[in-house]
Structure formats: structure tokens, C-alpha cells
XYZ file of C-alpha atoms in Angstrom:
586
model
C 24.026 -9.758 5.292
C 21.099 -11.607 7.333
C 18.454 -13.023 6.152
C 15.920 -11.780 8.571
C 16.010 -8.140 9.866
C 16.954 -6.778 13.118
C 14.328 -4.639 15.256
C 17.021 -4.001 17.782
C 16.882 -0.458 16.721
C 13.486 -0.199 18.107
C 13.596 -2.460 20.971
C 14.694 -5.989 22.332
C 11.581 -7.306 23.260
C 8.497 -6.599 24.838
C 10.262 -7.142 28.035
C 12.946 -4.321 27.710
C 12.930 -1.218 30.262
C 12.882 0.733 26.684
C 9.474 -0.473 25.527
C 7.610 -0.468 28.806
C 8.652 2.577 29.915
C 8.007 4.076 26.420
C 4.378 2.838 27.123
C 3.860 4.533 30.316
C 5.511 7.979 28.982
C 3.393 7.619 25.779
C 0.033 7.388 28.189
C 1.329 10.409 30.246
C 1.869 12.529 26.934
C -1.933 11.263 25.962
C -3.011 12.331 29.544
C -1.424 15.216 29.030
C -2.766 16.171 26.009
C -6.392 15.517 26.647
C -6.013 17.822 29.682
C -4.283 20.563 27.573
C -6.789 20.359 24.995
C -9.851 20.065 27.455
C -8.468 23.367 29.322
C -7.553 25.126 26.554
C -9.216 24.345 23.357
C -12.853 25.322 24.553
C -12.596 28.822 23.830
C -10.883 30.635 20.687
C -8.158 33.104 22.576
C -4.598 32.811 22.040
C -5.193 30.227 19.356
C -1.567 30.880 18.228
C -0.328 29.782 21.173
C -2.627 27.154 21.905
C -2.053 25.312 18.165
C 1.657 25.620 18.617
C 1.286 24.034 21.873
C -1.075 21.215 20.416
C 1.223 20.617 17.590
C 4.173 20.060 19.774
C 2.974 17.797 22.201
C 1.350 15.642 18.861
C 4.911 15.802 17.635
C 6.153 14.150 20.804
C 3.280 11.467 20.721
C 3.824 10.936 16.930
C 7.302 9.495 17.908
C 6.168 6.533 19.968
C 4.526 5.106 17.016
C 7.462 3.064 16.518
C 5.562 0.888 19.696
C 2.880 0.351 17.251
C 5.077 -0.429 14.573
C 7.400 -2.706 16.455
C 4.545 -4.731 17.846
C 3.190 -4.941 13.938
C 6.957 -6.225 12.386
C 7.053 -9.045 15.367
C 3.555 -9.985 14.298
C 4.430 -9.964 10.422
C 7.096 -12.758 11.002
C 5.399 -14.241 13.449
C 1.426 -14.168 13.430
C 0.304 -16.037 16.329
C 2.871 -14.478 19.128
C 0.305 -14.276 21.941
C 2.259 -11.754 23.456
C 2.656 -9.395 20.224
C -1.379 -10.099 19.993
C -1.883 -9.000 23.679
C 0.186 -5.914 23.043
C -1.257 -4.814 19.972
C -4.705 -4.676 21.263
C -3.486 -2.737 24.504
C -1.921 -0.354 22.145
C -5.232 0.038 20.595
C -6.596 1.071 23.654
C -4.480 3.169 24.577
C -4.340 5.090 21.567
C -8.477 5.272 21.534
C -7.481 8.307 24.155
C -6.291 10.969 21.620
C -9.701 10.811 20.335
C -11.272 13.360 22.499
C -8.288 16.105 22.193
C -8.009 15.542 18.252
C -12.291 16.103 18.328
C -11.507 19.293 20.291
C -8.660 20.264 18.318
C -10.323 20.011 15.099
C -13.423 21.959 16.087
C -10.759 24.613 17.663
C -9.256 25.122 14.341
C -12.828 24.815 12.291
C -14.377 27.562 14.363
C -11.168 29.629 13.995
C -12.359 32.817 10.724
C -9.229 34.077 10.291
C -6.867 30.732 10.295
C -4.885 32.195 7.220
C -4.119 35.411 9.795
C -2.842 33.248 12.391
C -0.790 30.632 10.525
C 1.058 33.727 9.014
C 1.834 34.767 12.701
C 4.151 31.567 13.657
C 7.245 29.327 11.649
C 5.623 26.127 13.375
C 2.265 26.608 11.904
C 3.589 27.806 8.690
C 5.563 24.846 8.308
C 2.607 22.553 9.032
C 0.298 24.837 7.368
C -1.138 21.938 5.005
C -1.959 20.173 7.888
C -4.268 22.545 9.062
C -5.896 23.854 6.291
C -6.961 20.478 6.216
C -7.837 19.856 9.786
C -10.283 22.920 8.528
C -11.716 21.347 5.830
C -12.384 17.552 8.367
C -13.974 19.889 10.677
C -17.098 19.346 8.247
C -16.954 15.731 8.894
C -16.079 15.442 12.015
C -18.541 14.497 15.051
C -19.678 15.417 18.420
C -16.433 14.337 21.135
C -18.673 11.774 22.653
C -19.589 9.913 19.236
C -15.890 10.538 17.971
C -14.854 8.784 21.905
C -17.221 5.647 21.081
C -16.752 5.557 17.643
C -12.491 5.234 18.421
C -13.237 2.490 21.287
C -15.973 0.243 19.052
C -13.127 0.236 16.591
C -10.899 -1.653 18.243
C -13.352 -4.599 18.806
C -14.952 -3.723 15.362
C -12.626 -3.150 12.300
C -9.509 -3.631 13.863
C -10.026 -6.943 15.164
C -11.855 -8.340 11.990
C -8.671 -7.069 10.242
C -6.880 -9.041 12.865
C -8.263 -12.362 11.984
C -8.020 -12.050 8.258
C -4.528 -11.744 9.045
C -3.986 -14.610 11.263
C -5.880 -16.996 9.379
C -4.486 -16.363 6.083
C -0.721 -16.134 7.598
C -1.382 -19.550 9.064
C -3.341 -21.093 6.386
C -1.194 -24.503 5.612
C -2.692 -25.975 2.160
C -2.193 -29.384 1.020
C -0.565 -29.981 -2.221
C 0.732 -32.806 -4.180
C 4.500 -32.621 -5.257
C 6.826 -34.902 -6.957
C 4.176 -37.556 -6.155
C 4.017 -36.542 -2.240
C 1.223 -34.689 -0.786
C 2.942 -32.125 2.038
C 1.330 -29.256 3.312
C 2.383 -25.546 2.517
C 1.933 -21.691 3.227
C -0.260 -19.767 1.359
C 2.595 -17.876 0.656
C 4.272 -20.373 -0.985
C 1.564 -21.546 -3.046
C 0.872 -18.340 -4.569
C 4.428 -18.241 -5.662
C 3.823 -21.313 -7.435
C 1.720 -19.345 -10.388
C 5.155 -18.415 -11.509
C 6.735 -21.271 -12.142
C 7.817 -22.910 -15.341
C 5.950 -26.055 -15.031
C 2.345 -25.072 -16.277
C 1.253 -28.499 -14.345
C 2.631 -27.367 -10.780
C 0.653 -23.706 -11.550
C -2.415 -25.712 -12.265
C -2.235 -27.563 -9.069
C -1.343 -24.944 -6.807
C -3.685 -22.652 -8.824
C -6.507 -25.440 -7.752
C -4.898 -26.650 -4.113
C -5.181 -22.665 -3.615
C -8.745 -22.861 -4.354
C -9.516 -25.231 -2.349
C -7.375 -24.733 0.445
C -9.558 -20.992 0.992
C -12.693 -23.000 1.559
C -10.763 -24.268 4.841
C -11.500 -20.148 5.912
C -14.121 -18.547 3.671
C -16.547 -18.076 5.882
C -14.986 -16.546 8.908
C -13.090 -14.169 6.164
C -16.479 -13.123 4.458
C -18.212 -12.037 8.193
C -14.657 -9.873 8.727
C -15.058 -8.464 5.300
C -18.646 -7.748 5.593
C -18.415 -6.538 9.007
C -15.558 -3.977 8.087
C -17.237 -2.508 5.319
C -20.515 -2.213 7.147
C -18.506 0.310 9.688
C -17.244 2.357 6.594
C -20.372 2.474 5.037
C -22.246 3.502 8.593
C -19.353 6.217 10.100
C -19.094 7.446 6.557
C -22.751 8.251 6.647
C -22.348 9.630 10.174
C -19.958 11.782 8.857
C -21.862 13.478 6.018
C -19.234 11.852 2.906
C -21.378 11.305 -0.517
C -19.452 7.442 0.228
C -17.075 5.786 1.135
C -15.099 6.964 -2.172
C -15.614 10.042 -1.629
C -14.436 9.869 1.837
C -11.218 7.933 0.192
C -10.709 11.038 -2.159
C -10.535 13.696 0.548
C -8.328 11.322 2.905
C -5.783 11.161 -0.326
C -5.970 14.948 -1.031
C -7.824 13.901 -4.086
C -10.631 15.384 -6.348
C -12.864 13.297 -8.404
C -12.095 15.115 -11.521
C -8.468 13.231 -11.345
C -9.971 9.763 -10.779
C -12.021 9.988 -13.226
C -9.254 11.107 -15.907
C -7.588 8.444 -14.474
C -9.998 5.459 -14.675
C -11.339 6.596 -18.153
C -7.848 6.602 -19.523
C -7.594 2.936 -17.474
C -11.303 1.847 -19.216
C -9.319 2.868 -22.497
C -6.630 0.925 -22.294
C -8.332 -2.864 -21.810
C -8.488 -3.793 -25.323
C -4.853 -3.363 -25.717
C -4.565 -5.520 -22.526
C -6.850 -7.887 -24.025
C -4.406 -8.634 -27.036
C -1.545 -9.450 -24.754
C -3.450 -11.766 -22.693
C -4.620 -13.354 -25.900
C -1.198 -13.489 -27.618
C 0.113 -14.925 -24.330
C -3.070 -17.621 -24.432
C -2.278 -18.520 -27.781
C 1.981 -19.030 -26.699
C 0.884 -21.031 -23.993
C -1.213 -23.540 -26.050
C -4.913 -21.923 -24.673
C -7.905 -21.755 -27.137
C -10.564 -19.044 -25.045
C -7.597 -16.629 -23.605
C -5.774 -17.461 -19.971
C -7.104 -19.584 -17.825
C -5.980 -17.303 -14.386
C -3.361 -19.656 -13.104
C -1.518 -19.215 -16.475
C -1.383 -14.946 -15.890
C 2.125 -15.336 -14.230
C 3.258 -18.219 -16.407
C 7.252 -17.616 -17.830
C 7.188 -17.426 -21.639
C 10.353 -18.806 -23.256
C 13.602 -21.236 -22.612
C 15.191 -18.359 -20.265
C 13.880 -18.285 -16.602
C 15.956 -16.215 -14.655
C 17.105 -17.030 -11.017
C 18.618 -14.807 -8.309
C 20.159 -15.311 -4.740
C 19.786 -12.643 -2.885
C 22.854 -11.849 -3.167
C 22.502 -11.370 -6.610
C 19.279 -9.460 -6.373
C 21.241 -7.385 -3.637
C 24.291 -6.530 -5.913
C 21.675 -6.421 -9.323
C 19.622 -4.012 -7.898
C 22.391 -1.388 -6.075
C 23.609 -1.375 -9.304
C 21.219 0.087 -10.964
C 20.142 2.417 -8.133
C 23.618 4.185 -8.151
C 23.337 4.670 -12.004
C 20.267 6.678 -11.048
C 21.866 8.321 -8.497
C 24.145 8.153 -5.771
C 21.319 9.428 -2.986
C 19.335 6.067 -3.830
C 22.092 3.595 -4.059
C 23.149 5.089 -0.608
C 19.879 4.375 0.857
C 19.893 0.892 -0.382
C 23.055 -0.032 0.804
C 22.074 1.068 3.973
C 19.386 -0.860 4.380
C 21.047 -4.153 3.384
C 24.482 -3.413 5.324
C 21.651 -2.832 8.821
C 20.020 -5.790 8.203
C 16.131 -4.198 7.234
C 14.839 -6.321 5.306
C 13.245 -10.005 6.158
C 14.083 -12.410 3.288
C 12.296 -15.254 3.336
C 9.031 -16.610 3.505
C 7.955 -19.028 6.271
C 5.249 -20.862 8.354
C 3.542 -17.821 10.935
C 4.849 -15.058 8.079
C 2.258 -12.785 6.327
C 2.764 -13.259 2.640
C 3.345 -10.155 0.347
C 5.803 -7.863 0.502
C 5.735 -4.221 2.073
C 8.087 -1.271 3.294
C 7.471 0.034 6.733
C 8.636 3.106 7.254
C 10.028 4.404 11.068
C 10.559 7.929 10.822
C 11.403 8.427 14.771
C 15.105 6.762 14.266
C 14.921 7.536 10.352
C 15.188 3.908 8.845
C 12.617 1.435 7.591
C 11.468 -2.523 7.925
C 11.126 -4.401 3.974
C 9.112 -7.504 4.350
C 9.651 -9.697 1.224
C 8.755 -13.300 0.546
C 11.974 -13.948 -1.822
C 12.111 -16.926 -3.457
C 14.293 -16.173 -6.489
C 12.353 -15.223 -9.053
C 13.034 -11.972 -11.471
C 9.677 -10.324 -10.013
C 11.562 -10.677 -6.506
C 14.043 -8.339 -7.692
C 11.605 -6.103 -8.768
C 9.405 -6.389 -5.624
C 12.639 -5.922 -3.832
C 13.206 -2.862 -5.702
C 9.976 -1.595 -5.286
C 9.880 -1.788 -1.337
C 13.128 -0.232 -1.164
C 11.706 2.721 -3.439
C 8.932 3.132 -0.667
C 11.947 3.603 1.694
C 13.576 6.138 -0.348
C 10.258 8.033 -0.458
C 10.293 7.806 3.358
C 13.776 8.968 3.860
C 13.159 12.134 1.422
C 10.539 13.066 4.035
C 13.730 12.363 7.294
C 14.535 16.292 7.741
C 10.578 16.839 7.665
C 8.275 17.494 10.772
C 6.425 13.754 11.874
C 3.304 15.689 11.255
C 4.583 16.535 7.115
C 6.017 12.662 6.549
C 2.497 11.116 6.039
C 1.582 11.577 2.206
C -1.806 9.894 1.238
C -2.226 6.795 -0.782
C -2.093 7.587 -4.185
C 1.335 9.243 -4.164
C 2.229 6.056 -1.783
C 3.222 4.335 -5.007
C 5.296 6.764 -6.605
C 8.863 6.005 -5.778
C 8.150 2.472 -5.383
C 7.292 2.487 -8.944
C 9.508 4.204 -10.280
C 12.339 2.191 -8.471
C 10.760 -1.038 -10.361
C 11.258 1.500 -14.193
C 14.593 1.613 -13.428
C 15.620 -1.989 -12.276
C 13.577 -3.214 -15.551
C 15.026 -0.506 -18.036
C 18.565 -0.922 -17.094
C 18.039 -4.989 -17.306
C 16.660 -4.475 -20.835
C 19.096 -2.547 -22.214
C 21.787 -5.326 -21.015
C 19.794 -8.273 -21.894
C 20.330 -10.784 -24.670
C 17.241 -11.580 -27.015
C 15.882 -14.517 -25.147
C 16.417 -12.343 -21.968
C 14.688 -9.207 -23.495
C 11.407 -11.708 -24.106
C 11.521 -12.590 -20.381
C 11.866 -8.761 -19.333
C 9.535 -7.277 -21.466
C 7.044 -9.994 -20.739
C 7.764 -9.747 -17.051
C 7.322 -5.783 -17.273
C 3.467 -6.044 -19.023
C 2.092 -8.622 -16.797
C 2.889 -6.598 -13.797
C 1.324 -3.515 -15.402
C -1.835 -5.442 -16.285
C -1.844 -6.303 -12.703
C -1.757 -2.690 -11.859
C -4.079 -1.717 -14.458
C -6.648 -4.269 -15.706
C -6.484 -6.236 -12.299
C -6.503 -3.147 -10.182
C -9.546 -2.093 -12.036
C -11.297 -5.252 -11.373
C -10.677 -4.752 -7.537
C -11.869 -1.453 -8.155
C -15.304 -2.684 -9.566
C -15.521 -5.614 -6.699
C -15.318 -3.261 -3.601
C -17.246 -0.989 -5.228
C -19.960 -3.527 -5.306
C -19.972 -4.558 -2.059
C -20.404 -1.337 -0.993
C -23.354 -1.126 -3.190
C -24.461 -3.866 -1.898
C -24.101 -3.801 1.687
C -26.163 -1.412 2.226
C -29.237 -3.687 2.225
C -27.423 -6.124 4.480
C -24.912 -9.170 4.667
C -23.710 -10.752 1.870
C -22.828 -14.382 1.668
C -19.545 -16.290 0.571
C -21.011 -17.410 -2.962
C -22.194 -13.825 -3.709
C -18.627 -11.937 -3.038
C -17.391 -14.731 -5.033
C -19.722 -14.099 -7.959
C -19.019 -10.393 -7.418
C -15.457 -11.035 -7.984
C -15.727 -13.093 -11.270
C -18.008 -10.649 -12.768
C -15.397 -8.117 -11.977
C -12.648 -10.101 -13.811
C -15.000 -10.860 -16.660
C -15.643 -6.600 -17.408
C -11.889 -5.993 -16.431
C -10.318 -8.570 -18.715
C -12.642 -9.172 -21.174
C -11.788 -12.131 -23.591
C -8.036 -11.927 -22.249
C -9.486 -14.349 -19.202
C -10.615 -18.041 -19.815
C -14.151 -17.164 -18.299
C -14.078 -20.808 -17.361
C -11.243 -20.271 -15.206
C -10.805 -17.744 -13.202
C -10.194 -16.640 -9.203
C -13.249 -16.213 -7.455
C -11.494 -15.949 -4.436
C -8.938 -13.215 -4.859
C -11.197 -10.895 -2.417
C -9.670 -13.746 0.309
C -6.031 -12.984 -0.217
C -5.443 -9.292 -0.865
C -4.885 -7.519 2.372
C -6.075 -4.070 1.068
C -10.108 -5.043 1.426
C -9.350 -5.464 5.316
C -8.089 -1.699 6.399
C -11.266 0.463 7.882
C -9.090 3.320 7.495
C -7.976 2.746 3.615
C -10.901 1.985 1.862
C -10.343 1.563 -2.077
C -6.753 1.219 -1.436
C -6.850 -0.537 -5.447
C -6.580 2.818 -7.884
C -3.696 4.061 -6.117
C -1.236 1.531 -7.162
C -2.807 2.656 -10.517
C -2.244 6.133 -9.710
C 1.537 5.373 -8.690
C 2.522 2.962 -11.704
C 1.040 5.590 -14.033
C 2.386 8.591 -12.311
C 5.553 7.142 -12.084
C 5.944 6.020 -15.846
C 5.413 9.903 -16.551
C 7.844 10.674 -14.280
C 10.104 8.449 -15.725
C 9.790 9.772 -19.112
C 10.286 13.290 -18.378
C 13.750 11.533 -16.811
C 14.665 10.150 -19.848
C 14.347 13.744 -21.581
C 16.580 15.306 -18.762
C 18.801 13.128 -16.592
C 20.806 15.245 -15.241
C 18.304 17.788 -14.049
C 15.451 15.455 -13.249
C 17.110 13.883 -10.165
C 16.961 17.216 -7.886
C 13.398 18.037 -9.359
C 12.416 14.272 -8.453
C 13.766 14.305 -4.507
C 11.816 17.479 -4.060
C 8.558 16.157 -5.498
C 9.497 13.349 -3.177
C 9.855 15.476 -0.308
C 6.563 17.837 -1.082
C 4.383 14.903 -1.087
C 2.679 15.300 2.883
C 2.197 18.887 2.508
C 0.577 19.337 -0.760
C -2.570 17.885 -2.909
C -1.800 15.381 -5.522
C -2.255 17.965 -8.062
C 0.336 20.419 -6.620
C 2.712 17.578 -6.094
C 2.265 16.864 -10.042
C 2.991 20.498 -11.092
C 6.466 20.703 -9.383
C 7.579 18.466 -12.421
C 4.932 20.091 -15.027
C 2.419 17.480 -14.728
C -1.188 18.077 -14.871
C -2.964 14.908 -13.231
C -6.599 16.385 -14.039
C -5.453 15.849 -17.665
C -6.877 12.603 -19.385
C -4.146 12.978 -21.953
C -0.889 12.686 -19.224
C -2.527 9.372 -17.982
C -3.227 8.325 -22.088
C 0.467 9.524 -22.501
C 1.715 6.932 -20.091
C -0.295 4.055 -21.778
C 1.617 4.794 -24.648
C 4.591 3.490 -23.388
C 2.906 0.181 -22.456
C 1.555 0.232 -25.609
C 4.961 0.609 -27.743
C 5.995 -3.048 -25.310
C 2.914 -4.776 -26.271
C 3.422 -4.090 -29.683
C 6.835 -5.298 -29.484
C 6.556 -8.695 -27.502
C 3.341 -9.524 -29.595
C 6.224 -9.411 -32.857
């Protein structure tokens, strides 16, 4: 297979008769649309006729997102493609116009009494009954057509473009580092990667080069953090949301009474965290717990290495055991060529799965450079993929399912790769494994939580104004300090993580920390109720899979019995995690 992935699918290039003349018919539909809605969505008459009519031509709109999404995979490989750039703004622009129908439609369906009456009167609002039930409830928070109008256009010169150049600068940040003697210059990318290797000198360096490599940006990224969150915090307010976490909740078909289940089961958990970081401190030679570049540091002689054509054969493998739906899927994706390999200059870093639900496929950025958690990240993006294609034979309108569930398949995906590896390993390899498998839930869990408590702060905080580069950074620290208590060398640690992790930099997915919590727990649950029924889970799992952009994340949880309100399921998945701490600290 390549190495890099082929957008063909989508288009050729910016130039192709395809793409512009997608552009043009997508601004017709928009024109369209606002005229439809501005005609016919002032008055309540007919409204079962009017919201199948809305819903339709939003269904035909909904497929040209693959312009967006084309223009956003060029500029993932390639960050400073001045055409991509051009595009993507114009795209912004353009899209800024189904601002005034959604207002319109939205107060259409929030004035309607009887909504239950009419939904019952029509298949196509049936099927996308969810949907508006919801567009109901948003009706409480939504604003007058002329604020909604400016609000839409100020974003794209606002939020969206501060998110812009946190990308670009941190995609093109080149850091200098000495190696084998010779100082060369490298992606950030790349020097993140180095926290996993075997040679605790080359994490130190790249842990410090990273360091200072960020002061090269810290201030331009600070004024695009600060300026995004001061939008959330002011069209929040606008809207009448408690916050912007309560605005989060809602957007994720949330309620409070989960997250806090969740978090105090999270809260409960640290001090069994804390003895693995310490155990791991004490392997590794350290006196006052890690210092941070030592988190991802290999314990023992074995340090496993794939090509990806190992990873590639490794993980269908293990997919197929699972089931032959998945292993499908992720043959598919390698035999098509959708998935970019490896990392290079002008390349975001990270990994993520972009789904395209118009020609029923997805895009898997990866940054693979051989290391067992590249399988597993490899695993994990294709289990985002899976999700998506459970959702192919769904309406556009029913494939988008909120955050928190966002992490569900991915997760699980990552249970399987790592059970299946353990149960084959040797001894020295089950050390690796099992090592490999709690560091990446304390990332999820005890790092998570300190992201959680950092943007949480700066909300806090920014309401009384700007906040400077030394105070996000002491922000940060004291969020690593409650998180990981004396598991962290409090001499040591990464005041600067708010720089690199892309989540802070999305107006539209504020807290976007406690899902992956959400997911990796969910999932483990999941996975054990798998273990007590493998050959009836599979079907159960596909249609939670396939539920999850038409229900809450409580009804989602129920198809498979599982109450997420419940501080004892989210306690019941720590138990695993506890059983493998136990074991590796023996």
C-alpha cells in the first residue's frame, strides 16, 4: 500500500471542474435555502411540509461538506498551501450564509406546540426526530437572525482564524536539537515522539529542546488562546448557558449528573495512579516520582518495533478475531490508500480519523514512526472509522454523534489490539504491554483531568480579562500538580502542554478533555460485558454504534444495559485498571 493517502475520491485539486463547480452548486443550494426559509418559515402553516422541505434541501447541502473536508486533509499534510489557506477561508464565508435560514428554522420549530403531533405525521421527520426535538430544546439559546448573521461572519475572522494560526505555527515549528553530537533542526512532531524512546538522555533533551523551542511561539499562541475563549465565554453568555460547560453538556446530549459520576469516580482513582507513577519513578532510577519527560519512557530490555506493514497485518488480525465487519473495514481502508503514514515538515502532528460520509469512506492521519503505541493509535483511528461507517445507511443529518460517544469505538478498537497482544506475549513482552496499556490510560484519566482543571481555569479567569503567557503556564503546572499528585517530579514538569494540544483551539468544542475520558471508560465497560458474551455482544455493539446521532448518551448506554448516571459503572471500569496496576507493580 502507499504511504500517503489518496483524496482522489474527493477531488484532484482545487483546479478540477468537480470542485469548482461543486462550489457554485453548494452557494445556489445556500441561496436557495435562505429564500425557502425566508418565504416560508415566517409563519407556522403547513409546518409538515415546510420541515420536510427544510430537511431535504439541508440533506443536499450536508453533502458538499466533503469541500470543507478536502480543503482541511490538503492543509493537514501540507500547512502552509496558500491556495488550501485561500480556499478554506472562502469556504468560511460562504458557509456564514446558512446562518439566517438555520435562525429561522430553529425559531419555526421552537414556536411549533404540538411538534410531537407533527413528527408523528411524516417517515422523514420521524426518522430525524432526535434532531428536532433538539432543534426545540436550542431554540432557548438561540438569538435574534441579525445577531446569529454577525455572530457567524465575526467568527470567521475571530475563532476560526486564531485556530488557524495555532495550527500553522505549531505544524511548522522546526526545533533545534542536538543528536549524535550534531545539532539539526526538527518537527515538533518528531520531537514529541522522542519522549518514547529508550534512551532516557535523548527524552531529556527533546523533553528540554521542546521547551524551549515553544518560546520561539508562545506569545502569538497565548493571544489565539485567549482570544478564542473570550468568544465562548461572551456568545455563551449571549446565549443564556450557566457556561461554557454547560453549553458543552447540552451540545454532547449530556446532563451534569453523568459528568459528575464520571469525574468523581476519575477524582477516585488518582491515588492508584499515583502508585504507578511512583513504582515507574523508582524503575527508572527517580527519587521525587517522574520527572514529565520520563511519563512515556519504555520499561524493560524488550522495545518493540513495527513497519507498517507489520502494524498493518498485526492489527487486521486482531480486528477479524473480533469480527469479520471490522476487519473488512480495515482492509478497506489500507487496500484504498486512507491513511497518511508518516510524519513530515508542513504536517500537523497527532493523529485523527476524518470521516466523509457523502462517498462513505474516511481520511486516518497518523504520524507513524514504529513504535507499539503507533499500532495502537493506528488502531484507534481506524475504530473512529468503523464508528463512522456504522452510521453509512444513516441520514447525513443522524451520522453526527456528540463528543463524548466520539471515543467509543476508537477505544475499544485500542482493548482489543492490546488484549489479543497480551494473551500472545512472552513475559518480557507482557511487561512492555501492560506498561504500555496504563500509561495511556493515565493519559486519559489523570492527564485528561488535569486539562480538565486548566481550561476550566481560564475560563474562570478570563472573565476579568487577558491573561499572560507565564500565568497559563502556571495554570497548567498547578493543574498537573492536583492531577498527579506525588506521581509528578514537581520540579519537572510541562508548563507548556496548553501550546501543543489542538483541543484548547476549537470555538465550537469547548472542554473537548472528559470525553476521551468518557470514551476510554465507556469503552472498557463495553468491553467487559464482551468478554461475558462474545458471540452476542457483536450485533448489540454495531447497533449501539449505529444509535449514537439519534439518541442521548444515556439512551445510547442502555441499549447494552449500562447506566452512565451510575458512579458505580464508571468505579467498575477502574477496576480493571486497577487489577493491571496491581500486576505490573509485582
Amino acid at each position: 500500500m502507499e504511504l500517503n493517502w489518496s483524496l482522489d475520491k474527493l477531488y484532484t485539486g482545487f483546479d478540477s471542474e468537480k470542485f469548482k463547480n461543486d462550489i457554485e452548486s453548494l452557494k445556489n443550494e445556500i441561496n436557495d435555502l435562505d429564500s425557502f426559509a425566508k418565504s416560508n418559515l415566517r409563519n407556522l402553516d403547513e409546518p409538515v411540509k415546510k420541515i420536510e422541505e427544510y430537511i431535504s434541501r439541508n440533506q443536499k447541502i450536508m453533502n458538499f461538506s466533503i469541500l470543507q473536508q478536502y480543503t482541511f486533509l490538503v492543509l493537514s499534510v501540507d500547512s502552509l498551501n496558500d491556495k488550501a489557506l485561500k480556499i478554506s477561508d472562502n469556504l468560511d464565508e460562504i458557509y456564514t450564509g446558512l446562518s439566517y435560514s438555520s435562525v429561522l428554522f430553529t425559531e419555526f420549530i421552537g414556536k411549533l406546540e404540538n411538534l410531537d403531533e407533527i413528527i408523528k405525521d411524516s417517515a422523514l421527520l420521524e426518522e430525524h426526530s432526535f434532531i428536532l426535538r433538539n432543534t426545540k430544546e436550542e431554540f432557548k439559546y438561540t438569538l435574534s437572525d441579525k445577531e446569529e448573521l454577525v455572530l457567524a461572519k465575526l467568527r470567521s475572522t475571530g475563532s476560526s482564524a486564531w485556530e488557524s494560526l495555532h495550527g500553522q505555527l505549531t505544524a511548522n515549528l522546526m526545533i533545534p536539537i542536538e543528536i549524535d553530537g550534531k545539532e539539526e533542526r526538527r518537527p515538533l512532531s518528531v520531537i514529541r515522539s522522542l519522549a518514547h524512546d529508550k534512551d532516557s538522555e535523548v527524552r531529556k533533551k527533546a523533553y528540554e529542546a521542546e521547551l524551549k523551542g515553544y518560546e520561539q511561539i508562545d506569545k502569538s499562541i497565548a493571544f489565539a488562546l485567549i482570544g478564542i475563549k473570550g468568544e465562548v465565554l461572551t456568545t455563551s453568555k449571549m446565549r443564556g448557558y450557566e457556561s461554557p460547560l454547560d453549553m458543552t453538556l447540552k451540545n454532547s446530549y449530556m446532563d451534569k449528573e453523568t459528568l459528575d459520576a464520571m469525574l468523581s469516580a476519575m477524582v477516585d482513582s488518582l491515588p492508584m495512579f499515583e502508585k504507578y507513577f511512583r513504582k515507574k519513578a523508582e524503575k527508572l532510577g527517580h527519587k521525587n516520582g517522574l520527572p514529565f519527560y520520563d511519563l512515556f519512557a519504555p520499561l524493560g530490555e524488550v522495545h518493540m518495533k513495527f513497519d507498517f506493514e507489520e502494524a498493518k497485518s498485526f492489527v487486521l488480525k486482531n480486528f477479524y478475531e473480533f469480527s469479520q465487519k471490522l476487519g473488512d473495514f480495515a482492509k478497506q481502508a489500507f487496500e484504498e490508500n486512507w491513511i497518511d503514514v508518516l510524519p513530515h515538515e508542513g504536517k500537523v502532528g497527532g493523529a485523527f480519523c476524518d470521516g466523509l460520509h457523502p462517498i462513505k469512506e474516511c481520511r486516518i492521519l497518523l504520524n507513524f514512526a514504529g513504535k507499539f503505541e503507533d499500532v495502537l493509535t493506528l488502531a484507534h483511528e481506524l475504530g473512529h472509522g468503523y464508528h463512522g461507517a456504522c452510521l453509512y445507511d444513516e441520514s447525513i443529518l443522524n451520522s453526527d454523534y456528540p463528543m463524548p460517544i466520539a471515543e467509543t469505538a476508537s477505544n475499544f478498537c485500542e482493548q482489543i489490539v492490546t488484549q489479543a497482544t497480551y494473551a500472545r506475549a512472552s513475559e518480557e513482552e507482557k511487561l512492555v504491554i501492560l506498561e504500555q496499556s496504563i500509561s495511556d490510560c493515565s493519559q486519559v484519566v489523570v492527564d485528561i483531568y488535569s486539562r480538565f482543571l486548566f481550561e476550566s481555569k481560564v475560563f474562570e479567569t478570563r472573565v476579568d480579562g487577558s491573561l499572560s503567557v507565564n500565568e497559563l503556564k502556571e495554570f497548567m503546572t498547578d493543574a498537573q500538580k492536583t492531577a498527579f499528585g506525588s506521581g509528578l517530579d514537581h520540579a519537572v514538569l510541562h508548563p507548556y502542554m496548553w501550546v501543543c494540544k489542538g483541543h484548547y483551539y476549537h470555538a465550537s468544542t469547548n472542554f473537548y478533555n472528559f470525553p476521551y475520558a468518557y470514551g476510554m471508560l465507556f469503552a472498557k465497560g463495553l468491553y467487559a460485558k464482551y468478554l461475558e458474551d462474545k458471540s452476542g455482544f457483536v450485533a448489540k455493539y454495531d447497533e449501539l454504534l449505529n444509535a449514537t446521532g439519534k439518541n442521548t448518551l444515556r439512551d445510547v448506554g442502555l441499549i447494552v444495559g449500562i447506566d452512565v448516571r451510575d458512579k458505580e459503572f464508571w468505579a467498575s471500569s477502574f477496576k480493571l485498571i486497577e487489577k493491571d496496576i496491581e500486576t505490573f507493580i509485582k
